[in-house]
mmCIF file of C-alpha atoms in Angstrom:
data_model
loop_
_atom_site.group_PDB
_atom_site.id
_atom_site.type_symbol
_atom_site.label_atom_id
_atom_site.label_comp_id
_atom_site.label_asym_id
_atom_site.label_seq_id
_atom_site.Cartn_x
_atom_site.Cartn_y
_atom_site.Cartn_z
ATOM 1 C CA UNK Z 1445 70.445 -25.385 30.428
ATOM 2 C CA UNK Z 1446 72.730 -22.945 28.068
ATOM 3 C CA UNK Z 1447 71.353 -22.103 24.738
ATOM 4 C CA UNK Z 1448 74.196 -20.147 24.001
ATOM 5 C CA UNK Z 1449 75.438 -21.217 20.638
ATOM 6 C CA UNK Z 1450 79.362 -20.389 21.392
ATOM 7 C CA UNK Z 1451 81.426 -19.257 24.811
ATOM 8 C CA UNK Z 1452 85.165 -18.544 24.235
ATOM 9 C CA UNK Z 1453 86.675 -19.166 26.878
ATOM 10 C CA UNK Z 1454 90.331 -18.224 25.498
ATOM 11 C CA UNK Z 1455 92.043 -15.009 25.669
ATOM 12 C CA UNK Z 1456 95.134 -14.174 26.828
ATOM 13 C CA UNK Z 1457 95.774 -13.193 30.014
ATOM 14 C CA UNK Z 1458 98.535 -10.445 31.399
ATOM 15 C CA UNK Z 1459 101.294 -11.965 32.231
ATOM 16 C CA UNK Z 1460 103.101 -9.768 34.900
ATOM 17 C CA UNK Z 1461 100.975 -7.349 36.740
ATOM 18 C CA UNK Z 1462 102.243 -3.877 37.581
ATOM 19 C CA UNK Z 1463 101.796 -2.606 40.606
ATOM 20 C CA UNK Z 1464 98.804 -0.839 39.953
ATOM 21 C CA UNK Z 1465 96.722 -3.812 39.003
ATOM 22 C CA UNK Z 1466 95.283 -6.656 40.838
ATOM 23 C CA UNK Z 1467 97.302 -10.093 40.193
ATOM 24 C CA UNK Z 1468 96.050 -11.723 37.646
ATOM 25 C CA UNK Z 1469 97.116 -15.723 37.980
ATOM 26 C CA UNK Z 1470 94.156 -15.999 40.912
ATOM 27 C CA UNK Z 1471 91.529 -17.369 39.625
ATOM 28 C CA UNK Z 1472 88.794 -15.112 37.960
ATOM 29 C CA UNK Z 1473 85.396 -14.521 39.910
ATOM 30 C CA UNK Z 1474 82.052 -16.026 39.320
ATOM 31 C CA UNK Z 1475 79.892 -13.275 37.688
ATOM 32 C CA UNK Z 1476 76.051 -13.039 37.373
ATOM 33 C CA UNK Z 1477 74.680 -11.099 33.787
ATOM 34 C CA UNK Z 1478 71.895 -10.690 31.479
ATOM 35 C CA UNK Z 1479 71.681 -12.400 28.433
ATOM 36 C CA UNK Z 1480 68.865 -11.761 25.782
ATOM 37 C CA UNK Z 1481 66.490 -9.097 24.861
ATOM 38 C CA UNK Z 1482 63.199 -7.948 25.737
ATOM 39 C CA UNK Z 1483 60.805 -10.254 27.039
ATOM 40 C CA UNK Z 1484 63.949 -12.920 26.552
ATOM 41 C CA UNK Z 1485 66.376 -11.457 28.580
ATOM 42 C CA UNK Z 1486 66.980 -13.900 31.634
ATOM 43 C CA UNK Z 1487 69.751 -14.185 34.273
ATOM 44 C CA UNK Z 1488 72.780 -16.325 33.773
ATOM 45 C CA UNK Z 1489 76.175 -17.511 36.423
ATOM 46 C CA UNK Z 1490 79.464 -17.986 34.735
ATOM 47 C CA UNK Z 1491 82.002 -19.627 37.124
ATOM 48 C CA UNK Z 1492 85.175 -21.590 36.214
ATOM 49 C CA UNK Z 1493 84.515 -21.521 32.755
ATOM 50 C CA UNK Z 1494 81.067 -23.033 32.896
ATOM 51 C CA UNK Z 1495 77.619 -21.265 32.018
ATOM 52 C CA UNK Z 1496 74.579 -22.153 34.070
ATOM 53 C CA UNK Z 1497 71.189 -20.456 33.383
ATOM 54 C CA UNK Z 1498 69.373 -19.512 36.479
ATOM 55 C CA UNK Z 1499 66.121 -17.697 35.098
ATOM 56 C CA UNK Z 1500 63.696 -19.332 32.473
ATOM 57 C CA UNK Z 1501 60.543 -17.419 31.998
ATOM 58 C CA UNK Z 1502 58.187 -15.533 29.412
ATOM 59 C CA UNK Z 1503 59.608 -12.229 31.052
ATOM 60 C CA UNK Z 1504 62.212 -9.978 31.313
ATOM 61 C CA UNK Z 1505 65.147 -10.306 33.887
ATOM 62 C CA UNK Z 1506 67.673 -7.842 34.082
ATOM 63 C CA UNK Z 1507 69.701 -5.278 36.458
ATOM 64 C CA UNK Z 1508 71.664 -7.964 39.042
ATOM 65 C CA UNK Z 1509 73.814 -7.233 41.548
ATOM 66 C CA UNK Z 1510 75.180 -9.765 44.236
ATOM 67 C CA UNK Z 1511 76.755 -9.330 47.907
ATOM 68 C CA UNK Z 1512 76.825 -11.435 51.282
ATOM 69 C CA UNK Z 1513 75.527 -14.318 48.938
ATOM 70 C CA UNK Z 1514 72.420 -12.769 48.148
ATOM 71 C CA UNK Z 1515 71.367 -11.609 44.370
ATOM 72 C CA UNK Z 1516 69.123 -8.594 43.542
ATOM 73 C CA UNK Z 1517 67.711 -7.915 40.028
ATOM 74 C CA UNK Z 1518 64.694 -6.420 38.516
ATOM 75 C CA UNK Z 1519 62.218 -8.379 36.882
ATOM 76 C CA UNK Z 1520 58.371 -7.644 35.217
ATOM 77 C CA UNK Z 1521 57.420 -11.258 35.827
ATOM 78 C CA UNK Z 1522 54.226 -10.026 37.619
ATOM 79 C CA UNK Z 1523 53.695 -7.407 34.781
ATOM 80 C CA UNK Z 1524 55.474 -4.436 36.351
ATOM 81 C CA UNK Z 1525 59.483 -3.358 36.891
ATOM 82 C CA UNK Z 1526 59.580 -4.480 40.518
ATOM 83 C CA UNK Z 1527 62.999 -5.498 42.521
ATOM 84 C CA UNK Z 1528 63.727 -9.186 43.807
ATOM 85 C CA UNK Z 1529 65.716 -11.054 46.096
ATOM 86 C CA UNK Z 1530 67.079 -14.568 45.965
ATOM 87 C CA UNK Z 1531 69.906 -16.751 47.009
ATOM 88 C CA UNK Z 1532 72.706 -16.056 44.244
ATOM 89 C CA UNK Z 1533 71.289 -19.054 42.030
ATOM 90 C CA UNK Z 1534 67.752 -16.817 42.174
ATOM 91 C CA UNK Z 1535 65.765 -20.090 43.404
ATOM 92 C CA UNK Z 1536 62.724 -18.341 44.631
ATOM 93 C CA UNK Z 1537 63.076 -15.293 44.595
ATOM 94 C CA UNK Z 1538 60.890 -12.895 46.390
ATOM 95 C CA UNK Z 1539 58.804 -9.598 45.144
ATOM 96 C CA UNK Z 1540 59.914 -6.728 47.360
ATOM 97 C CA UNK Z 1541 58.644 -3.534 45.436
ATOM 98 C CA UNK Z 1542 54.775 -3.318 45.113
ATOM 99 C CA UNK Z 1543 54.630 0.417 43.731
ATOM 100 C CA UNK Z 1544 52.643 0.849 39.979
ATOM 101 C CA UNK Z 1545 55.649 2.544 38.864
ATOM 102 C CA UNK Z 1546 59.576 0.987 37.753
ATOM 103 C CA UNK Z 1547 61.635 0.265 40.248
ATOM 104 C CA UNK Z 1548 64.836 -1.581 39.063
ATOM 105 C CA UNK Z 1549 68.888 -0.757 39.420
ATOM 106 C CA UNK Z 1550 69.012 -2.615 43.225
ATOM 107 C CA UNK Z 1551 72.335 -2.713 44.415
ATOM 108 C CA UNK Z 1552 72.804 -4.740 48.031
ATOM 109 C CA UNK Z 1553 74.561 -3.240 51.091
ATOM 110 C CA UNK Z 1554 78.022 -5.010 51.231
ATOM 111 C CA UNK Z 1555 76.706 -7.126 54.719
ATOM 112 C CA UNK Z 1556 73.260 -7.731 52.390
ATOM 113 C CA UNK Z 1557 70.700 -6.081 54.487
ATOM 114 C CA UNK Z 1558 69.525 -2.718 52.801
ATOM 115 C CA UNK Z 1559 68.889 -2.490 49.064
ATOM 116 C CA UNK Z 1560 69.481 0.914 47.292
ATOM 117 C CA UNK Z 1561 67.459 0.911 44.073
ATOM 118 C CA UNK Z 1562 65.708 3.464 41.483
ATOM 119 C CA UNK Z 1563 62.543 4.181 41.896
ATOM 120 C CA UNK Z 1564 59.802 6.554 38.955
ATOM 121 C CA UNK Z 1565 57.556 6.592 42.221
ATOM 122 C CA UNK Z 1566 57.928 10.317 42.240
ATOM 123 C CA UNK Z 1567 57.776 10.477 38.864
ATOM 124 C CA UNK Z 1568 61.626 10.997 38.201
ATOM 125 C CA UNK Z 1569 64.439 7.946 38.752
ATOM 126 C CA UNK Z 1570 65.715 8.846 42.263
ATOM 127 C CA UNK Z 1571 67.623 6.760 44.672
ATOM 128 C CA UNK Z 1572 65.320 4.900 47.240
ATOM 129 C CA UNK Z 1573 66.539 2.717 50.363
ATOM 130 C CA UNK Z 1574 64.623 -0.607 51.564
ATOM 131 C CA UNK Z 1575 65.428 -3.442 53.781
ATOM 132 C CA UNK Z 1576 65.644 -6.958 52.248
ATOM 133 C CA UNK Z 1577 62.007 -7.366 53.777
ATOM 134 C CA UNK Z 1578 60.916 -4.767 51.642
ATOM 135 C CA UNK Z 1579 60.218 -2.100 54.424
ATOM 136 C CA UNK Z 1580 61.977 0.892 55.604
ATOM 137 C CA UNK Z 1581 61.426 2.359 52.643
ATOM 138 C CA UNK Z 1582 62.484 5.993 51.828
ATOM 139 C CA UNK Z 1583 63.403 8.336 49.127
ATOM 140 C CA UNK Z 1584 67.558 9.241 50.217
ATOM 141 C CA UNK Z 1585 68.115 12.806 49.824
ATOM 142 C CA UNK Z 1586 71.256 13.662 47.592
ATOM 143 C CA UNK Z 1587 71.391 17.580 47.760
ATOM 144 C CA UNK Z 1588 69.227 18.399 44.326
ATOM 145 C CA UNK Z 1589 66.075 19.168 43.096
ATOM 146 C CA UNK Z 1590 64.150 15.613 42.816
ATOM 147 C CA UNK Z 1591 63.055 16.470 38.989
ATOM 148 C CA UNK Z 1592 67.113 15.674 38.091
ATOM 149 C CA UNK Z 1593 67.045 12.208 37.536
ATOM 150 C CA UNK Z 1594 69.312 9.589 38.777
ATOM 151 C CA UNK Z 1595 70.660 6.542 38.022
ATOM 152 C CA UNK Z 1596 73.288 3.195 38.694
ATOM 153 C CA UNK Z 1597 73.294 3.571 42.404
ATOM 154 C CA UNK Z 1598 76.470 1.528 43.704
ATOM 155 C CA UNK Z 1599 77.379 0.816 47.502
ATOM 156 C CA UNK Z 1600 80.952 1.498 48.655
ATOM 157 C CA UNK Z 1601 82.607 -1.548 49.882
ATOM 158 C CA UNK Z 1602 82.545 -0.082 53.305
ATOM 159 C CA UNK Z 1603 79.286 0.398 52.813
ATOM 160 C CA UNK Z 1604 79.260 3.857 54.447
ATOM 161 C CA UNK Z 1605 78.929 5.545 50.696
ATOM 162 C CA UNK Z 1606 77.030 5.177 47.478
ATOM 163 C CA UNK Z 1607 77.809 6.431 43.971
ATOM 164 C CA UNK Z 1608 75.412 7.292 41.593
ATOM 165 C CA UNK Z 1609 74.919 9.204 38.789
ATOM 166 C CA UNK Z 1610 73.208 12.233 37.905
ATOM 167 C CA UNK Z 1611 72.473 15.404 35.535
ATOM 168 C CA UNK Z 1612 71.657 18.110 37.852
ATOM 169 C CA UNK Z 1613 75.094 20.044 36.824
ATOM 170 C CA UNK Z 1614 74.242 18.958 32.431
ATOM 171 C CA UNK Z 1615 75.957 15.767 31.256
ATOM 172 C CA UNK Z 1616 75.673 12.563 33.542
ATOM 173 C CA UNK Z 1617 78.256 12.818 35.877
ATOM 174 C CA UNK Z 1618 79.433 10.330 39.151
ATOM 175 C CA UNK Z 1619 78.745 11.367 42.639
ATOM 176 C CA UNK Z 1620 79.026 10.444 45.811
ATOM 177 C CA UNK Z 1621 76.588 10.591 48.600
ATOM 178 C CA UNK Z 1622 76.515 9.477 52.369
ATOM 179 C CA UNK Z 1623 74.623 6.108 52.972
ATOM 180 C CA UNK Z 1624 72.515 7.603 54.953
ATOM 181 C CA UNK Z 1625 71.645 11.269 52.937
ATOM 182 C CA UNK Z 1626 72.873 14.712 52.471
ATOM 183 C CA UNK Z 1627 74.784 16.545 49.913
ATOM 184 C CA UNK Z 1628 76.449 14.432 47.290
ATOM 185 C CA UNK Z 1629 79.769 15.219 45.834
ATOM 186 C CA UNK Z 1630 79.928 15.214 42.503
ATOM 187 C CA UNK Z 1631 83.937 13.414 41.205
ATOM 188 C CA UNK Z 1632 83.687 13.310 37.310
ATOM 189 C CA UNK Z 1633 83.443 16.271 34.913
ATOM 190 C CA UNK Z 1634 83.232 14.368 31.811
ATOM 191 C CA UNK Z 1635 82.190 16.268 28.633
ATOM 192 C CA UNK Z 1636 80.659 13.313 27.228
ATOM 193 C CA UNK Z 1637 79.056 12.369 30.549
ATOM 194 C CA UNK Z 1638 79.925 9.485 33.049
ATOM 195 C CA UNK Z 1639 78.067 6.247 33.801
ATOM 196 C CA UNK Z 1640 77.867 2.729 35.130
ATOM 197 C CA UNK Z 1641 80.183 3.635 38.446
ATOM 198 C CA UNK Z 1642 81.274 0.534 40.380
ATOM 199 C CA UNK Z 1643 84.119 0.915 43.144
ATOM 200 C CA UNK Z 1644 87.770 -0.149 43.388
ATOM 201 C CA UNK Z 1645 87.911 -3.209 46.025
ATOM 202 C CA UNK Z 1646 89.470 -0.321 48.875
ATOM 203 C CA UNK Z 1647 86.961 2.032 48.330
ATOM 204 C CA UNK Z 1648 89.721 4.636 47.148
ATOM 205 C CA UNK Z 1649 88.879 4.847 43.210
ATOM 206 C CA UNK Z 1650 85.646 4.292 41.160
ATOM 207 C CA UNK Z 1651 85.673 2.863 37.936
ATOM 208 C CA UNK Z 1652 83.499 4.160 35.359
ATOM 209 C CA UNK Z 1653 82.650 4.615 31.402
ATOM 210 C CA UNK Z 1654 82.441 7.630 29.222
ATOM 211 C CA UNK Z 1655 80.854 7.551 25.874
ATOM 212 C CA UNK Z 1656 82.465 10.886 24.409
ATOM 213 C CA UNK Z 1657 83.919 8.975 21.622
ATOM 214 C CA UNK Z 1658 84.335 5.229 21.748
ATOM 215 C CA UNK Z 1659 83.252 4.278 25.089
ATOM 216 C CA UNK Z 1660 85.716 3.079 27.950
ATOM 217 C CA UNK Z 1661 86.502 2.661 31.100
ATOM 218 C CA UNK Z 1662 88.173 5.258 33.771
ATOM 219 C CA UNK Z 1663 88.758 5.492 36.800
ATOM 220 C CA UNK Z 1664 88.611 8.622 39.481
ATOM 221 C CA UNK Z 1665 89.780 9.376 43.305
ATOM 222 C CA UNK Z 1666 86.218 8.929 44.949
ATOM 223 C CA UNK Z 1667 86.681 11.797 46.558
ATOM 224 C CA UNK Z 1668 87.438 13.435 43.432
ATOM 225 C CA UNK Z 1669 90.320 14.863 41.369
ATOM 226 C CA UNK Z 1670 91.994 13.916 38.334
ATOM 227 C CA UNK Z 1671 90.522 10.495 36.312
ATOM 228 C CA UNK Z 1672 92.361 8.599 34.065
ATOM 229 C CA UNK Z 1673 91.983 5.934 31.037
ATOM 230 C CA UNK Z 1674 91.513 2.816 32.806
ATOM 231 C CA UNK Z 1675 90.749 0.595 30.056
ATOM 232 C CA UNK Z 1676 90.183 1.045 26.355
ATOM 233 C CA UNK Z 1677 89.400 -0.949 22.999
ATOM 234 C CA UNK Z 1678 90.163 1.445 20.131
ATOM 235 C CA UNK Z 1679 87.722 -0.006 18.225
ATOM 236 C CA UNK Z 1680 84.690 -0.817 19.746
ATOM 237 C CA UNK Z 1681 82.947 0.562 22.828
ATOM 238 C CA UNK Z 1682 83.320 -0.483 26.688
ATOM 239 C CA UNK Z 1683 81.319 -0.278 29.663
ATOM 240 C CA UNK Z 1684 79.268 -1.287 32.440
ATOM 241 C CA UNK Z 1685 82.125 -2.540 34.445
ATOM 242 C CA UNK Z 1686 81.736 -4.353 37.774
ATOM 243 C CA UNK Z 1687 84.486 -4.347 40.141
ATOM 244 C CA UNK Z 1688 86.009 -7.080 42.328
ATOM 245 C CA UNK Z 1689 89.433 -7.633 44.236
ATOM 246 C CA UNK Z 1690 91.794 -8.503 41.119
ATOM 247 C CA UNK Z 1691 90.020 -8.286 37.817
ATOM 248 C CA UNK Z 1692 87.003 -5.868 36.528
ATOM 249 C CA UNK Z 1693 84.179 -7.678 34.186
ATOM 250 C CA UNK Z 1694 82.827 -5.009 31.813
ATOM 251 C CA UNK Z 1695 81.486 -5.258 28.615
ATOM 252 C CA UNK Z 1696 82.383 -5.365 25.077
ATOM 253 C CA UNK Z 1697 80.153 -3.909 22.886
ATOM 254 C CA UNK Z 1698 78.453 -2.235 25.385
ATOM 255 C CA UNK Z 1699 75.274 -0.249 24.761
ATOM 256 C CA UNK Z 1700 74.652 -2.044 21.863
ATOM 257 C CA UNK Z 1701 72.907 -5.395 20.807
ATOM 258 C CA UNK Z 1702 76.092 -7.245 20.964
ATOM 259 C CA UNK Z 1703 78.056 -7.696 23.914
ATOM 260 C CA UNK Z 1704 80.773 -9.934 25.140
ATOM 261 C CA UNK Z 1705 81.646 -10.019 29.052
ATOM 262 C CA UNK Z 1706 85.424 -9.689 29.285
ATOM 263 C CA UNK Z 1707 88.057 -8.903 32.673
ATOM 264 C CA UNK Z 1708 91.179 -6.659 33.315
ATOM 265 C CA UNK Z 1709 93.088 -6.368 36.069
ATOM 266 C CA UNK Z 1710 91.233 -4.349 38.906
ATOM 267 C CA UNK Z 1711 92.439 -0.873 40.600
ATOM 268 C CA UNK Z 1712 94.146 -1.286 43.898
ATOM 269 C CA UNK Z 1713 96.773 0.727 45.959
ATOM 270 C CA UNK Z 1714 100.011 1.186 44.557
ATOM 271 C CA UNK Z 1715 103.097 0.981 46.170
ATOM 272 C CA UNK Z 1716 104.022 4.045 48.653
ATOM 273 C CA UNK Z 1717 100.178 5.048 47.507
ATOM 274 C CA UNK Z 1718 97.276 4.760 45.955
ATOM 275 C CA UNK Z 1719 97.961 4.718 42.391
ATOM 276 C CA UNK Z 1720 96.117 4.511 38.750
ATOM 277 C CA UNK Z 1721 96.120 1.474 36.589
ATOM 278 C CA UNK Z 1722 98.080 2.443 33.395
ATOM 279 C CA UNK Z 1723 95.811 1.332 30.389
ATOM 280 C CA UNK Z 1724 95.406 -2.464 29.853
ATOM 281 C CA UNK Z 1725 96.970 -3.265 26.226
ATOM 282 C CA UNK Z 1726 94.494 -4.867 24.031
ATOM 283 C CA UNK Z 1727 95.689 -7.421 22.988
ATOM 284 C CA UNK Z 1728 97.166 -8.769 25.911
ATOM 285 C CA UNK Z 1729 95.510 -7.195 28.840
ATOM 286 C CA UNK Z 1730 92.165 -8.769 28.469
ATOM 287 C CA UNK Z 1731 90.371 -12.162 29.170
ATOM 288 C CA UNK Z 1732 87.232 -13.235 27.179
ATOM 289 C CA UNK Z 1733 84.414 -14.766 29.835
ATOM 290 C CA UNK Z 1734 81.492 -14.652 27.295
ATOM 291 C CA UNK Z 1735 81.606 -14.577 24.041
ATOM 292 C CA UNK Z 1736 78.239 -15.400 21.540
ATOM 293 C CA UNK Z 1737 75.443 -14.896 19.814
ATOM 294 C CA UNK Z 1738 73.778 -13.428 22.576
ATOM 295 C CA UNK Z 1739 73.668 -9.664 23.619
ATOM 296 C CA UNK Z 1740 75.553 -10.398 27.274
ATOM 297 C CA UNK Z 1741 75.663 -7.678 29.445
ATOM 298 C CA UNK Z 1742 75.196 -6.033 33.099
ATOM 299 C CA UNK Z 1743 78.060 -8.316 34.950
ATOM 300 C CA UNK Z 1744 77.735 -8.284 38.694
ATOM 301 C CA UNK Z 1745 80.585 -10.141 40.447
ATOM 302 C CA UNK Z 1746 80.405 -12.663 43.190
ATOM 303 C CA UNK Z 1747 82.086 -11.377 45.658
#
């Protein structure tokens, strides 16, 4: 059932796509967010232009992320943060953290059999690993001292790297890190600090936001070097994008208690190379998904 009181569904989309950008007359992916606050907040699927609501309870859902047709989140439905897994419509979905302290932020393994997740077990948000069962549990090591916290964990589509992000060198910053452990590089040096990293579809570039300023969207070599505006509203901040083969679903109004899911064309190799998306014009380089009265956030595409 959708309570929402308005979707616009209307936009305008690009109508010829550069090089550097994904085509955009393919049709736009299915995307699972949050919607609400608090104890409201609850899980919702957007596909073709149709909103279906797929959690309904007196707690709070929140933190999804979907791959091999599976569908992670965090919930507190049993009175603590734990991480769940479920079929992408999250019919019964089951309890795989047990720990007294948060876990939350899963992110699937691109063939849907390991979870990477954050975990306050150790009394610091550090990246953890788990099987969809729940077990093969362990801290991954990332090269720093485990009092720097870390955050948004996010699985290369290769699945052979994860990005994250961290403080151990001041600001939040991207890195990179082996699936399985070791050093992690870091590949943003933003003043204002970097966040919310979700990769480009050929695991060359990593989309991110930076808040120095209005927020928006860039984008960086994942093995690092120079970033670049990706996408930007002048007036009013952008994040938490989510990545998929032609368009990127971020949010407008992010970080605040008003946010509208919208999509731009997504990253991908440029002729003779791999090249940067120039910055999507405003006006014309951006597609309203979901648009209301509620605060709709934390897209995760369906791949």
């Amino acid at each position: 059932m959708i309570w929402r009181a308005s979707v616009a569904l209307a936009a305008v989309v690009i109508a010829a796509a550069c090089d550097e950008m994904g085509p955009l007359d393919v049709a736009l992916p299915a995307v699972v967010f949050v919607s609400g606050t608090g104890q409201d907040a609850e899980l919702y699927l957007w596909r073709a232009d149709t909103l279906t609501r797929l959690t309904s309870n007196t707690s709070g859902d929140g933190e999804p992320h979907v791959a091999a047709g599976r569908l992670v989140f965090m919930s507190d439905r049993e009175g603590n943060p734990e991480v769940y897994f479920s079929d992408v419509r999250a019919a019964t979905p089951r309890r795989l953290t047990t720990h007294t302290a948060t876990d939350g932020e899963p992110a699937l393994h691109p063939t849907g059999d390991r979870i990477v997740f954050i975990s306050m077990r150790s009394g610091t948000p550090r990246l953890w690993i788990m099987d969809t069962l729940g077990g093969s549990l362990a801290a991954l090591p990332t090269g720093s001292a485990t009092f720097f916290p870390e955050r948004a964990p996010a699985w290369s589509p290769q699945g052979d790297r994860i990005a994250f992000t961290s403080s151990r060198t001041g600001a939040s910053q991207v890195f990179v890190v082996d699936a399985t452990g070791g050093d992690a590089v870091q590949v943003t040096t933003e003043p204002g600090g970097a966040f919310d990293p979700s990769w480009s579809v050929t695991g060359t570039h990593i989309v991110y936001a930076t808040v120095a300023g209005t927020p928006r969207l860039r984008t960086v070599p994942a093995g690092g070097g120079g970033a670049a505006d990706y996408a930007v509203l002048p007036d009013t901040a952008l994040g938490e994008p989510s990545c998929g083969a032609y368009y990127c679903v971020a949010v407008r109004g992010a970080y605040g208690d008003d946010g509208d899911l919208v999509a731009f064309g997504a990253p991908r190799a440029a002729s003779g190379g791999v090249g940067v998306p120039p910055i999507p014009p405003p006006t014309t380089g951006v597609r309203v998904l979901v648009e209301g009265t509620g605060n709709d956030r934390q897209p995760a595409i369906v791949p």
